[in-house]
């Protein structure tokens, strides 16, 4: 009987190890994802990605939602930092649960940042960006350089320290 259990256990461990070795989903790079996105300015006009990259040295992708208390606490810190940095632009990727919250949060709590439209933030483009920057919680802020390469996956802890 012990031999049967040993064989069964060995088979289960082998199966588990084989599943771990399966290929992970390939996520496009951030430039590819943002090239397919609609970037909106404060007034709701579309801003071409090329124009954003010409004007700003650094881009911050900011994932947050009004329902999230840490987001509501962090957003003013980011507003402050953004107001002091002329070469930084924030692109907000909403984690809000509905369009009304999305519109209220952006109108009332965000500075002059750019944003993705709600349907893109909550759809495939938002999902791909979350995967690309390894966003597991919110708020998440990821700094990118002009080439849209990741400089820092999450600056939340650093900027919260500066802002307090």
mmCIF file of C-alpha atoms in Angstrom:
data_model
loop_
_atom_site.group_PDB
_atom_site.id
_atom_site.type_symbol
_atom_site.label_atom_id
_atom_site.label_comp_id
_atom_site.label_asym_id
_atom_site.label_seq_id
_atom_site.Cartn_x
_atom_site.Cartn_y
_atom_site.Cartn_z
ATOM 1 C CA UNK A 1 0.000 0.000 0.000
ATOM 2 C CA UNK A 2 2.775 2.474 0.787
ATOM 3 C CA UNK A 3 4.194 2.005 -2.692
ATOM 4 C CA UNK A 4 0.858 3.035 -4.261
ATOM 5 C CA UNK A 5 0.754 6.231 -2.187
ATOM 6 C CA UNK A 6 4.370 6.967 -2.995
ATOM 7 C CA UNK A 7 3.668 6.516 -6.721
ATOM 8 C CA UNK A 8 0.556 8.727 -6.492
ATOM 9 C CA UNK A 9 2.456 11.441 -4.592
ATOM 10 C CA UNK A 10 5.326 11.320 -7.082
ATOM 11 C CA UNK A 11 2.857 11.683 -9.971
ATOM 12 C CA UNK A 12 1.161 14.671 -8.333
ATOM 13 C CA UNK A 13 4.477 16.423 -7.664
ATOM 14 C CA UNK A 14 5.618 15.784 -11.249
ATOM 15 C CA UNK A 15 2.337 17.140 -12.603
ATOM 16 C CA UNK A 16 2.620 20.258 -10.430
ATOM 17 C CA UNK A 17 6.201 20.886 -11.573
ATOM 18 C CA UNK A 18 5.224 20.511 -15.221
ATOM 19 C CA UNK A 19 2.409 23.043 -14.797
ATOM 20 C CA UNK A 20 4.867 25.553 -13.297
ATOM 21 C CA UNK A 21 7.048 25.301 -16.395
ATOM 22 C CA UNK A 22 4.237 26.279 -18.782
ATOM 23 C CA UNK A 23 4.944 29.417 -20.772
ATOM 24 C CA UNK A 24 3.633 32.629 -19.279
ATOM 25 C CA UNK A 25 1.431 34.947 -21.308
ATOM 26 C CA UNK A 26 3.465 37.379 -23.377
ATOM 27 C CA UNK A 27 2.544 40.957 -22.501
ATOM 28 C CA UNK A 28 3.269 43.640 -25.096
ATOM 29 C CA UNK A 29 5.635 46.410 -24.066
ATOM 30 C CA UNK A 30 4.202 49.637 -22.691
ATOM 31 C CA UNK A 31 4.911 51.628 -25.859
ATOM 32 C CA UNK A 32 2.928 49.154 -27.929
ATOM 33 C CA UNK A 33 0.048 49.226 -25.455
ATOM 34 C CA UNK A 34 -0.055 53.034 -25.208
ATOM 35 C CA UNK A 35 0.241 53.370 -28.995
ATOM 36 C CA UNK A 36 -3.142 51.670 -29.205
ATOM 37 C CA UNK A 37 -4.654 53.739 -26.400
ATOM 38 C CA UNK A 38 -6.555 57.009 -26.469
ATOM 39 C CA UNK A 39 -4.890 59.584 -24.232
ATOM 40 C CA UNK A 40 -7.162 62.421 -23.151
ATOM 41 C CA UNK A 41 -6.150 65.801 -21.737
ATOM 42 C CA UNK A 42 -7.994 67.721 -19.026
ATOM 43 C CA UNK A 43 -10.486 69.097 -21.550
ATOM 44 C CA UNK A 44 -11.246 65.679 -23.053
ATOM 45 C CA UNK A 45 -9.272 66.198 -26.261
ATOM 46 C CA UNK A 46 -7.157 63.372 -27.644
ATOM 47 C CA UNK A 47 -3.409 63.853 -27.239
ATOM 48 C CA UNK A 48 -1.165 61.833 -29.592
ATOM 49 C CA UNK A 49 1.377 59.693 -27.763
ATOM 50 C CA UNK A 50 4.163 61.256 -29.861
ATOM 51 C CA UNK A 51 3.207 64.703 -28.555
ATOM 52 C CA UNK A 52 3.326 63.478 -24.951
ATOM 53 C CA UNK A 53 6.779 61.990 -25.512
ATOM 54 C CA UNK A 54 8.076 65.176 -27.197
ATOM 55 C CA UNK A 55 6.930 67.418 -24.369
ATOM 56 C CA UNK A 56 7.722 65.378 -21.221
ATOM 57 C CA UNK A 57 10.863 63.632 -19.990
ATOM 58 C CA UNK A 58 8.973 61.288 -17.669
ATOM 59 C CA UNK A 59 5.562 59.673 -17.741
ATOM 60 C CA UNK A 60 3.872 58.262 -14.658
ATOM 61 C CA UNK A 61 1.154 55.654 -15.052
ATOM 62 C CA UNK A 62 -1.172 56.056 -12.075
ATOM 63 C CA UNK A 63 -3.656 53.310 -11.230
ATOM 64 C CA UNK A 64 -6.283 54.383 -8.699
ATOM 65 C CA UNK A 65 -9.984 54.579 -7.916
ATOM 66 C CA UNK A 66 -12.135 56.814 -5.762
ATOM 67 C CA UNK A 67 -13.468 53.852 -3.735
ATOM 68 C CA UNK A 68 -9.919 53.098 -2.489
ATOM 69 C CA UNK A 69 -8.993 54.976 0.685
ATOM 70 C CA UNK A 70 -5.201 54.740 0.134
ATOM 71 C CA UNK A 71 -5.797 56.165 -3.368
ATOM 72 C CA UNK A 72 -7.748 59.089 -1.966
ATOM 73 C CA UNK A 73 -4.881 59.729 0.475
ATOM 74 C CA UNK A 74 -2.151 59.362 -2.152
ATOM 75 C CA UNK A 75 -3.734 61.405 -4.967
ATOM 76 C CA UNK A 76 -3.096 64.780 -3.231
ATOM 77 C CA UNK A 77 0.558 63.774 -2.742
ATOM 78 C CA UNK A 78 0.853 63.022 -6.451
ATOM 79 C CA UNK A 79 -0.917 66.288 -7.292
ATOM 80 C CA UNK A 80 1.690 68.160 -5.233
ATOM 81 C CA UNK A 81 4.673 66.369 -6.793
ATOM 82 C CA UNK A 82 3.222 66.773 -10.289
ATOM 83 C CA UNK A 83 2.752 70.524 -9.744
ATOM 84 C CA UNK A 84 6.490 70.891 -8.956
ATOM 85 C CA UNK A 85 7.784 68.810 -11.873
ATOM 86 C CA UNK A 86 7.529 70.452 -15.300
ATOM 87 C CA UNK A 87 8.964 67.439 -17.141
ATOM 88 C CA UNK A 88 6.503 64.931 -15.655
ATOM 89 C CA UNK A 89 3.100 63.984 -17.001
ATOM 90 C CA UNK A 90 0.716 61.570 -15.309
ATOM 91 C CA UNK A 91 -1.558 59.263 -17.263
ATOM 92 C CA UNK A 92 -4.362 58.063 -15.029
ATOM 93 C CA UNK A 93 -5.640 54.503 -15.491
ATOM 94 C CA UNK A 94 -8.914 54.297 -13.609
ATOM 95 C CA UNK A 95 -9.768 51.503 -11.240
ATOM 96 C CA UNK A 96 -13.201 52.996 -10.569
ATOM 97 C CA UNK A 97 -16.199 50.712 -10.534
ATOM 98 C CA UNK A 98 -18.479 52.877 -12.657
ATOM 99 C CA UNK A 99 -18.410 55.816 -15.052
ATOM 100 C CA UNK A 100 -19.941 58.294 -12.575
ATOM 101 C CA UNK A 101 -17.191 57.655 -10.012
ATOM 102 C CA UNK A 102 -14.556 57.886 -12.762
ATOM 103 C CA UNK A 103 -15.834 61.254 -13.925
ATOM 104 C CA UNK A 104 -16.267 62.658 -10.391
ATOM 105 C CA UNK A 105 -12.812 61.521 -9.209
ATOM 106 C CA UNK A 106 -11.039 62.980 -12.248
ATOM 107 C CA UNK A 107 -12.974 66.255 -12.202
ATOM 108 C CA UNK A 108 -12.614 66.879 -8.476
ATOM 109 C CA UNK A 109 -9.380 65.257 -7.335
ATOM 110 C CA UNK A 110 -6.967 65.039 -10.268
ATOM 111 C CA UNK A 111 -4.683 67.883 -11.351
ATOM 112 C CA UNK A 112 -4.097 68.633 -15.057
ATOM 113 C CA UNK A 113 -3.163 65.059 -15.781
ATOM 114 C CA UNK A 114 -3.939 62.983 -18.819
ATOM 115 C CA UNK A 115 -6.177 59.937 -18.598
ATOM 116 C CA UNK A 116 -7.364 56.919 -20.489
ATOM 117 C CA UNK A 117 -11.061 56.805 -21.327
ATOM 118 C CA UNK A 118 -13.028 54.731 -18.808
ATOM 119 C CA UNK A 119 -13.783 51.890 -21.248
ATOM 120 C CA UNK A 120 -10.097 51.562 -22.192
ATOM 121 C CA UNK A 121 -8.897 51.735 -18.584
ATOM 122 C CA UNK A 122 -11.335 48.985 -17.614
ATOM 123 C CA UNK A 123 -10.842 46.972 -20.813
ATOM 124 C CA UNK A 124 -7.995 45.227 -22.631
ATOM 125 C CA UNK A 125 -5.681 48.245 -22.660
ATOM 126 C CA UNK A 126 -5.959 48.717 -18.904
ATOM 127 C CA UNK A 127 -5.500 44.978 -18.330
ATOM 128 C CA UNK A 128 -2.371 44.912 -20.494
ATOM 129 C CA UNK A 129 -0.915 47.964 -18.719
ATOM 130 C CA UNK A 130 -1.586 46.383 -15.304
ATOM 131 C CA UNK A 131 0.265 43.249 -16.413
ATOM 132 C CA UNK A 132 3.127 45.214 -17.975
ATOM 133 C CA UNK A 133 3.766 47.169 -14.761
ATOM 134 C CA UNK A 134 2.942 44.242 -12.468
ATOM 135 C CA UNK A 135 0.170 46.193 -10.718
ATOM 136 C CA UNK A 136 -1.161 44.002 -7.925
ATOM 137 C CA UNK A 137 -2.748 46.681 -5.748
ATOM 138 C CA UNK A 138 -3.764 50.305 -5.876
ATOM 139 C CA UNK A 139 -2.651 52.966 -5.771
ATOM 140 C CA UNK A 140 0.167 51.999 -8.085
ATOM 141 C CA UNK A 141 2.372 54.527 -9.821
ATOM 142 C CA UNK A 142 4.990 53.449 -12.334
ATOM 143 C CA UNK A 143 7.582 55.877 -13.697
ATOM 144 C CA UNK A 144 8.596 55.650 -17.338
ATOM 145 C CA UNK A 145 11.277 57.425 -19.323
ATOM 146 C CA UNK A 146 10.832 59.058 -22.746
ATOM 147 C CA UNK A 147 11.205 55.690 -24.444
ATOM 148 C CA UNK A 148 8.413 54.362 -22.194
ATOM 149 C CA UNK A 149 10.797 52.018 -20.428
ATOM 150 C CA UNK A 150 10.116 51.357 -16.770
ATOM 151 C CA UNK A 151 12.310 53.363 -14.397
ATOM 152 C CA UNK A 152 10.574 52.281 -11.217
ATOM 153 C CA UNK A 153 7.624 49.905 -10.911
ATOM 154 C CA UNK A 154 6.106 51.615 -7.894
ATOM 155 C CA UNK A 155 7.017 54.951 -6.394
ATOM 156 C CA UNK A 156 4.115 55.059 -3.964
ATOM 157 C CA UNK A 157 6.175 54.474 -0.800
ATOM 158 C CA UNK A 158 8.896 56.916 -1.815
ATOM 159 C CA UNK A 159 6.514 59.727 -2.769
ATOM 160 C CA UNK A 160 4.326 59.211 0.308
ATOM 161 C CA UNK A 161 7.421 59.753 2.448
ATOM 162 C CA UNK A 162 8.315 62.943 0.560
ATOM 163 C CA UNK A 163 4.767 64.283 0.646
ATOM 164 C CA UNK A 164 4.225 63.946 4.391
#
